[in-house]
Coordinates of C-alpha atoms (C1' of nucleotides) in Angstrom, one line a residue:
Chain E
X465 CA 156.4 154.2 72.3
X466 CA 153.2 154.6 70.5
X467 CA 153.4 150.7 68.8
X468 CA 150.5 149.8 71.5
X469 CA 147.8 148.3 69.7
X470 CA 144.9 150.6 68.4
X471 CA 142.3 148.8 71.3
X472 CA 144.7 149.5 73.9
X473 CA 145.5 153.1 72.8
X474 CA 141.8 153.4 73.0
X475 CA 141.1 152.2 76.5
X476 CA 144.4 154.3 77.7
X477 CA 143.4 157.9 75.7
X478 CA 140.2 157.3 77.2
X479 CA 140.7 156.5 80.9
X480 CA 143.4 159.2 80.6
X481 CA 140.0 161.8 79.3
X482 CA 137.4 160.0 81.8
X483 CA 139.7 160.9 84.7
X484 CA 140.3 164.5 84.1
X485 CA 136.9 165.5 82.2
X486 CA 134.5 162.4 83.3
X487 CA 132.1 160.9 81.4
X488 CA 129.7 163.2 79.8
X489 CA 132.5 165.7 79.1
X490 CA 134.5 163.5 76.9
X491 CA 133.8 162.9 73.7
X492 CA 134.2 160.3 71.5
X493 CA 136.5 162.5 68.6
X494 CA 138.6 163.6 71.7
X495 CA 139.3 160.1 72.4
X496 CA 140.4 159.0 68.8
X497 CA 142.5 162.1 68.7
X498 CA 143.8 161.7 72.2
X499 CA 144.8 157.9 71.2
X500 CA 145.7 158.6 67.5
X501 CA 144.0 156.5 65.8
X502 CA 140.5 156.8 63.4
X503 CA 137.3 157.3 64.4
X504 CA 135.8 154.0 62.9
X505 CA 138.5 151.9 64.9
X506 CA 136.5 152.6 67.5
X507 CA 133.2 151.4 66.6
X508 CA 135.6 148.3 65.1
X509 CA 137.0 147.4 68.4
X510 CA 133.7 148.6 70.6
X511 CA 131.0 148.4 68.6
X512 CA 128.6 148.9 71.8
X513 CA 130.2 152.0 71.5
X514 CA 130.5 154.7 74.3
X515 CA 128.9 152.5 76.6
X516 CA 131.5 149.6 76.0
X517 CA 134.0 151.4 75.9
X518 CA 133.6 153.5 79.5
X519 CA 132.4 150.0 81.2
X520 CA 136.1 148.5 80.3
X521 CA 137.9 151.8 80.9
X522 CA 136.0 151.4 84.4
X523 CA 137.2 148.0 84.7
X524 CA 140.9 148.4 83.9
X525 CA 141.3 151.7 85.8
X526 CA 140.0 150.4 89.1
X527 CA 142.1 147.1 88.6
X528 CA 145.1 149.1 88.5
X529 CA 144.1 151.7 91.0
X530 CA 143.5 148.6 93.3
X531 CA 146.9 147.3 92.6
X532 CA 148.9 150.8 92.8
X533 CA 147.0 151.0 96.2
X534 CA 147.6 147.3 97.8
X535 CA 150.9 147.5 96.7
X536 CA 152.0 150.9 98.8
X537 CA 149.7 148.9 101.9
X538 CA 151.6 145.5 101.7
X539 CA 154.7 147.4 101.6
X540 CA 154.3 148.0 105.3
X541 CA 154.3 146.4 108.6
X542 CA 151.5 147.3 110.8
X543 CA 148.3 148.2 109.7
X544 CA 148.1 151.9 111.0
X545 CA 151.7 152.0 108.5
X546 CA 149.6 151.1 105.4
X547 CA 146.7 152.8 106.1
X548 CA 148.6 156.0 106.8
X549 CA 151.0 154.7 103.6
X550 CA 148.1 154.8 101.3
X551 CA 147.2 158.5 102.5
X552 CA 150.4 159.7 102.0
X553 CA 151.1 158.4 98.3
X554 CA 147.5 159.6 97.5
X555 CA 148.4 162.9 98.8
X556 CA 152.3 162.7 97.0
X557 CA 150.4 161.6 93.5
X558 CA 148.0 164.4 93.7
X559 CA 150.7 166.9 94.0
X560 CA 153.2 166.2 91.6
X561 CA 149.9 165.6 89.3
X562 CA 148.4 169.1 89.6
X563 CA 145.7 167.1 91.3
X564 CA 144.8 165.5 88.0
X565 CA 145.4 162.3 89.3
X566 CA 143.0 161.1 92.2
X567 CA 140.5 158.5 92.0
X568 CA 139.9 157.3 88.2
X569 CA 136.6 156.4 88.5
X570 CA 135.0 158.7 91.3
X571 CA 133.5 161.6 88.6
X572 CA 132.6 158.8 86.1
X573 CA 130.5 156.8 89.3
X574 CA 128.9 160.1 90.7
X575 CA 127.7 160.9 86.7
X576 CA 126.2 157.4 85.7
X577 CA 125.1 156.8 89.6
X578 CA 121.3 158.1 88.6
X579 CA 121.4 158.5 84.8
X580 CA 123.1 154.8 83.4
X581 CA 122.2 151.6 85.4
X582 CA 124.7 149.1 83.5
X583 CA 127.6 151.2 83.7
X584 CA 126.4 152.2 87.9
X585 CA 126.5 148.4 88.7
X586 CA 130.4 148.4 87.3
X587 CA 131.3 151.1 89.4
X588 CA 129.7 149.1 91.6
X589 CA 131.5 146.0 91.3
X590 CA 135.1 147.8 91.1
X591 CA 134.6 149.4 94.6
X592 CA 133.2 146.3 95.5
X593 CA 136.7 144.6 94.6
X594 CA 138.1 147.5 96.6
X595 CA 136.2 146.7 99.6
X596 CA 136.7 143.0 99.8
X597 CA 140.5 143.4 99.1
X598 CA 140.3 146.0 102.0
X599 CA 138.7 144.1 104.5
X600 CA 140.5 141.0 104.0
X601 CA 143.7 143.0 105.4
X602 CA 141.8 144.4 108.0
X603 CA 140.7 141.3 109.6
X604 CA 137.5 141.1 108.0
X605 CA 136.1 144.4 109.4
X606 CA 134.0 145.1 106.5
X607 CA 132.6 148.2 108.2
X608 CA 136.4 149.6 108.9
X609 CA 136.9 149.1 105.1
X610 CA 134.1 151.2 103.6
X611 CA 135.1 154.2 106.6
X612 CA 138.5 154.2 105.0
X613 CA 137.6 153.8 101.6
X614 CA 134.8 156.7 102.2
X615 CA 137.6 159.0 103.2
X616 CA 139.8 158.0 100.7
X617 CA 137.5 159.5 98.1
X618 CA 136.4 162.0 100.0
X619 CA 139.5 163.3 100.4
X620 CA 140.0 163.1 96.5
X621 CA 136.7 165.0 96.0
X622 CA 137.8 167.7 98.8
X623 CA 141.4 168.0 97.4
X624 CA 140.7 168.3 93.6
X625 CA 138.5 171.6 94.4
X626 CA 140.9 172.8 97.1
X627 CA 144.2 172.1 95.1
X628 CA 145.4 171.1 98.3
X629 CA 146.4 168.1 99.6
X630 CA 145.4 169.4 103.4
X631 CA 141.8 167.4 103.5
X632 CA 143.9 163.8 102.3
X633 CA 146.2 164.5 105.4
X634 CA 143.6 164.9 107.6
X635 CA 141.3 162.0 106.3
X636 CA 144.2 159.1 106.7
X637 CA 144.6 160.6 110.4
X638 CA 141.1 160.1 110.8
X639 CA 141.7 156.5 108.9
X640 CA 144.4 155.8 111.9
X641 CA 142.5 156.8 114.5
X642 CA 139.8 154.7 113.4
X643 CA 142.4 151.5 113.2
X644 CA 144.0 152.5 117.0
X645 CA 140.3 152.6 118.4
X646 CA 139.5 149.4 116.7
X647 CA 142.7 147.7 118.2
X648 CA 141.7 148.8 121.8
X649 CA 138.4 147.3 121.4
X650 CA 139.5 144.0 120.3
Chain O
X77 CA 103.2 176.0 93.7
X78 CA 104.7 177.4 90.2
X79 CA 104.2 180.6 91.0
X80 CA 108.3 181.3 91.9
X81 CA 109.7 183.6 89.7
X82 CA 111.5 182.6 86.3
X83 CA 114.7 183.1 87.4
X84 CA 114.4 181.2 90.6
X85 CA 112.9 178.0 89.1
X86 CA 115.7 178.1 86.4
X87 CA 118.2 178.0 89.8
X88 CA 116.0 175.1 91.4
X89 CA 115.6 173.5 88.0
X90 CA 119.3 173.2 87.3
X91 CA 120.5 172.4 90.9
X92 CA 118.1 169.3 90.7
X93 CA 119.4 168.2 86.8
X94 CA 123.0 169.3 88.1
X95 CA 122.5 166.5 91.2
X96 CA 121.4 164.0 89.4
X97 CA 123.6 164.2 85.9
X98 CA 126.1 166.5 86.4
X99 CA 127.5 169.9 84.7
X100 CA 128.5 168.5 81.4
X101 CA 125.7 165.7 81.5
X102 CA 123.1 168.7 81.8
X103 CA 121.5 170.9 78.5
X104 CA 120.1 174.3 79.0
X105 CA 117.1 172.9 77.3
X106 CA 116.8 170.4 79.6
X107 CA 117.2 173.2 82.1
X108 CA 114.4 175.4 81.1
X109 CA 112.2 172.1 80.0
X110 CA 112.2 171.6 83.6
X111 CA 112.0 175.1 84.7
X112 CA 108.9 175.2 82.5
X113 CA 110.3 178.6 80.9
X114 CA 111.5 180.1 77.6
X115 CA 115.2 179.8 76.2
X116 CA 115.9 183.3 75.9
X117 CA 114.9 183.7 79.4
X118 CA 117.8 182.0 80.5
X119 CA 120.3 184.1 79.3
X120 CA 118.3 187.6 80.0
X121 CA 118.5 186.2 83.4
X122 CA 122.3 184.8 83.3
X123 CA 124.0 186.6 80.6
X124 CA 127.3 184.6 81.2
X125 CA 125.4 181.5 80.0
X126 CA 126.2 178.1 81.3
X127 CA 129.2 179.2 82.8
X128 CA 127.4 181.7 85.0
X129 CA 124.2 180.1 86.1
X130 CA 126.5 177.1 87.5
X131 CA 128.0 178.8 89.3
X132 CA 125.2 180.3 91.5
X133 CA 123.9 176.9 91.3
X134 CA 126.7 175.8 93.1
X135 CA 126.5 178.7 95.6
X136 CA 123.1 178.3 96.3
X137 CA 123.6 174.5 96.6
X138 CA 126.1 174.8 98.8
X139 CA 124.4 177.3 101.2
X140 CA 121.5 175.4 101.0
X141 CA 123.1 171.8 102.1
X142 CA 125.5 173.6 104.9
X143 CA 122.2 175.1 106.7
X144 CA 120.7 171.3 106.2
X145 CA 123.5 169.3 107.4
X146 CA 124.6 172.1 110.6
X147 CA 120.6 172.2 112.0
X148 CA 121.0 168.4 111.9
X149 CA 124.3 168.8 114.0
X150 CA 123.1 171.6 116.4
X151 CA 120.5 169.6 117.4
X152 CA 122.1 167.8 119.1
X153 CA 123.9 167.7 122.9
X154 CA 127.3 166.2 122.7
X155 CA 129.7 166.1 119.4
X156 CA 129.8 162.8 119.0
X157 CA 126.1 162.5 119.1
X158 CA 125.8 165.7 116.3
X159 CA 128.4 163.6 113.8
X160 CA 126.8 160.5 114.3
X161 CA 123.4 162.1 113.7
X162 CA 124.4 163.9 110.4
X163 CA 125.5 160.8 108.7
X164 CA 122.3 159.0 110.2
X165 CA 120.6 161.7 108.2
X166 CA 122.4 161.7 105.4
X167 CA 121.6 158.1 104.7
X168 CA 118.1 158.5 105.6
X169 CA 117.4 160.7 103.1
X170 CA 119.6 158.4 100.4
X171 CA 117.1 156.3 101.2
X172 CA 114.3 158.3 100.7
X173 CA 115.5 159.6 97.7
X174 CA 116.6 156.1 96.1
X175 CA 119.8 157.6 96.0
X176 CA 119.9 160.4 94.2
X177 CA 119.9 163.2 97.1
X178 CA 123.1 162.9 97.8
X179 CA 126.1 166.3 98.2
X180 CA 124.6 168.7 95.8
X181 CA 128.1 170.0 94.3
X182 CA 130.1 166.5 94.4
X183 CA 129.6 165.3 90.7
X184 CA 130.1 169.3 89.4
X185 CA 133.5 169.8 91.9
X186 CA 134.7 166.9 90.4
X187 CA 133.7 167.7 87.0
X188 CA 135.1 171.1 86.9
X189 CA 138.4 170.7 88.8
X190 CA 140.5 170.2 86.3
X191 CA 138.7 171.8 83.3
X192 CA 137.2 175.4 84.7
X193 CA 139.1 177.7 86.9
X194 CA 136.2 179.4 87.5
X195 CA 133.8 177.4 88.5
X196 CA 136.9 174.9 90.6
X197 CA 137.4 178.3 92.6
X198 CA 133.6 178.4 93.2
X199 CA 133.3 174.7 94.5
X200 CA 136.7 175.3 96.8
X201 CA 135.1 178.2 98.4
X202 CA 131.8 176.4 99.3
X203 CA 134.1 173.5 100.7
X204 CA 136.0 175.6 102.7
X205 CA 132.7 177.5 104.1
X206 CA 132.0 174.0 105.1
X207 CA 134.6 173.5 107.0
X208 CA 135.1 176.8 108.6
X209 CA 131.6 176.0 110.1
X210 CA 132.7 172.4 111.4
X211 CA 135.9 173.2 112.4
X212 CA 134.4 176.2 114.4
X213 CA 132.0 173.5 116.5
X214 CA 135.0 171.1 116.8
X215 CA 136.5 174.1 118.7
X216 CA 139.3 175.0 116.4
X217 CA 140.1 171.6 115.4
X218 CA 140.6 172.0 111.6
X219 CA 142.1 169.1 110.8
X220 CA 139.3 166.9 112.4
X221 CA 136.8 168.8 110.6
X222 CA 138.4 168.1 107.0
X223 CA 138.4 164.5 108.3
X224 CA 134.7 164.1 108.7
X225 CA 133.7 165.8 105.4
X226 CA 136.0 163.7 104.3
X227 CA 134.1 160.7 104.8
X228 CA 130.9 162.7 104.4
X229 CA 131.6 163.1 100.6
X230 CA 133.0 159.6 99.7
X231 CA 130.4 157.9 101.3
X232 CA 128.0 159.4 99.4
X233 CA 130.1 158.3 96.2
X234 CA 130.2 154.7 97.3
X235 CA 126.7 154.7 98.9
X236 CA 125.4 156.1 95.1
X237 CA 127.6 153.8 93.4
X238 CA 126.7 150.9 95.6
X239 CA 122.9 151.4 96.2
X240 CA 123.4 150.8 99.8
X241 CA 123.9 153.1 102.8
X242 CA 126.5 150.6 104.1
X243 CA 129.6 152.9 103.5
X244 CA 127.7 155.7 105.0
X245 CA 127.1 154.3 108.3
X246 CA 130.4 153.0 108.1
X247 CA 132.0 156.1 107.4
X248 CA 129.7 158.0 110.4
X249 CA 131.0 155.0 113.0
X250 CA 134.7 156.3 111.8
X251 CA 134.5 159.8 112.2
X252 CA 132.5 159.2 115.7
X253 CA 135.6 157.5 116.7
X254 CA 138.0 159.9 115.4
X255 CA 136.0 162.2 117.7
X256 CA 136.2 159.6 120.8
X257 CA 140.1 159.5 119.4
X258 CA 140.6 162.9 120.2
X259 CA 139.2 163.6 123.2
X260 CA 140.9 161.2 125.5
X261 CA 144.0 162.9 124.4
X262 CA 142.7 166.4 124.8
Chain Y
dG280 C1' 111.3 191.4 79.5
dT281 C1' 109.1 187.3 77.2
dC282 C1' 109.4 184.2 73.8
dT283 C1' 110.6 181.9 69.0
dA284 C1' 113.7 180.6 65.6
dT285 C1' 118.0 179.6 64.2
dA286 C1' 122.9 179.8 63.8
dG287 C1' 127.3 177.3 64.3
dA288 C1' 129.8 173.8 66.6
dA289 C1' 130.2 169.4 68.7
dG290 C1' 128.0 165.2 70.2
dG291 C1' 127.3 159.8 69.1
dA292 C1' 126.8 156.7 65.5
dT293 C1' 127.0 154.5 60.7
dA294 C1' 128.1 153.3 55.8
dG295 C1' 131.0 151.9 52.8
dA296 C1' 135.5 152.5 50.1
dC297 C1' 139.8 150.4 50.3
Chain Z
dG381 C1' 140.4 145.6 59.8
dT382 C1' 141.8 150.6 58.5
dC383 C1' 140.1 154.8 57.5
dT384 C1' 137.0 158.7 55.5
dA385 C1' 132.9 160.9 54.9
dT386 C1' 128.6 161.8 56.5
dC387 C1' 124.0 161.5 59.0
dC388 C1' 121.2 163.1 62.6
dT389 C1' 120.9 164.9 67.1
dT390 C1' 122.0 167.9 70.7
dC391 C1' 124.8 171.5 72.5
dT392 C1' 125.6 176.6 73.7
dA393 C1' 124.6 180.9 72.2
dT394 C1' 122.5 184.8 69.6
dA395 C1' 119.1 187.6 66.9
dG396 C1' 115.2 189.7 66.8
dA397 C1' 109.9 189.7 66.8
dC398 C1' 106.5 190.8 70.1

DNA sequence: GTCTATAGAAGGATAGAC
DNA sequence: GTCTATCCTTCTATAGAC
């Protein structure tokens, strides 16, 4: 169970502490403590330190938040069935979560937005990835992408305060509705 | 110009730090650094400390933002015209501010959700103050207005992220249509 | 009530034994 | 390459002079 190596125990613990507590609000100790393992392994394996280490945390969590999400969209037919797929599984995760588990890099992209330019321009390239992957599946409507990715985390933000799932409900109607309109226009 | 009283420009002072860096990312000496005042005036003013003086922050944020986004809105004739022109605005003044002017109680809400009861409570009740006030101009239509501040918010987390106010015109086209969406079948 | 000084804990980071 | 001990800074919070 806990025969991962020490890196990866690292990178885990600390995506695990980024996503519940963000960036500024985790600490280095908490993260050797969460992952079991002693402090200097972590200047061993990132010797950037913090830094490093949140800029491939960012990295491997939106990778697999990208995946976890395509994979519940190809799973269905029509697009208004993904979109409305991704909505629901988003809303499902949050509440058997205790709304823990939303977006893994929204708090850690709003707190380095205006205060760390390296580790804004990963955030930037992970939603980035998000976007094209989105838009490829919607035709190449770039601008339909970012609206549904917008309230996709949107929702997350709204939901996490409101401890309900109410506001992700409502944003992947809006999502639909956006897909239908686009559909009678083309 | 400085002439506000201490305890006013420690509530301005923090609600600009809190913006840009966050709860946790944010020292009270940073705080009254900027407020130009004492320590100890901080907590003769907020005796509940950090804890406390967040909270009205948020408060005050929140009030401050709903006022700013609905005068937008009422200025306008038709619905449609009022959503399109508060994301108009919104990115506007992304712009301006080189991206830093974005939801004042984002990066906190998300911040504090799953680590302060107290504080998630305050952040919930400014959201849903939010959307009483939208879903009262969308005549009762709740689920439309938790929708559009839906996309409000995550736009302003991929627009900060991204250094572009792509998502957010993106996300204002969406909700526009959700509104188009909704009144042919009304 | 205004302000200084400092306590006590936690932060990131490093050195160096093994 | 694993682990301990420690450095220096910053944090929140308090005490107490004025």
């Amino acid at each position: 169970m806990d025969k991962a190596p020490t890196r990866d125990r690292i990178l885990v613990a600390t995506a695990e502490l980024f996503r519940r507590q963000g960036y500024t609000g985790t600490g280095l100790k908490a993260v050797v403590a969460e992952a079991d393992a002693p402090f200097g392994s972590l200047y061993h394996h990132f010797p950037g330190g913090k830094q490093q280490l949140a800029g491939e945390v960012i990295r491997a969590s939106g990778a697999f938040f990208q995946a976890l999400v395509l994979a519940a969209y190809d799973e269905q037919a029509t697009t208004a069935e993904s979109v409305r797929a991704v909505f629901t599984g988003a809303a499902e995760t949050l509440e058997a979560t205790d709304y823990a588990d939303a977006c893994p890099i929204a708090t850690v992209a709003l707190e380095v937005a205006s205060t760390d330019e390296i580790l804004r321009l990963v955030t930037a390239e992970v939603f980035t990835a998000w976007t094209d992957a989105l838009t490829e599946r919607l035709a190449g409507d770039r601008d339909r992408a970012f609206g549904i990715l917008s309230a996709l985390e949107g929702a997350f933000v709204l939901c996490r305060a409101l401890c309900s799932t109410e506001p992700m409900h409502a944003a992947g109607r809006l999502a639909v509705a956006g897909i239908e309109a686009s559909r009678r226009i083309s």
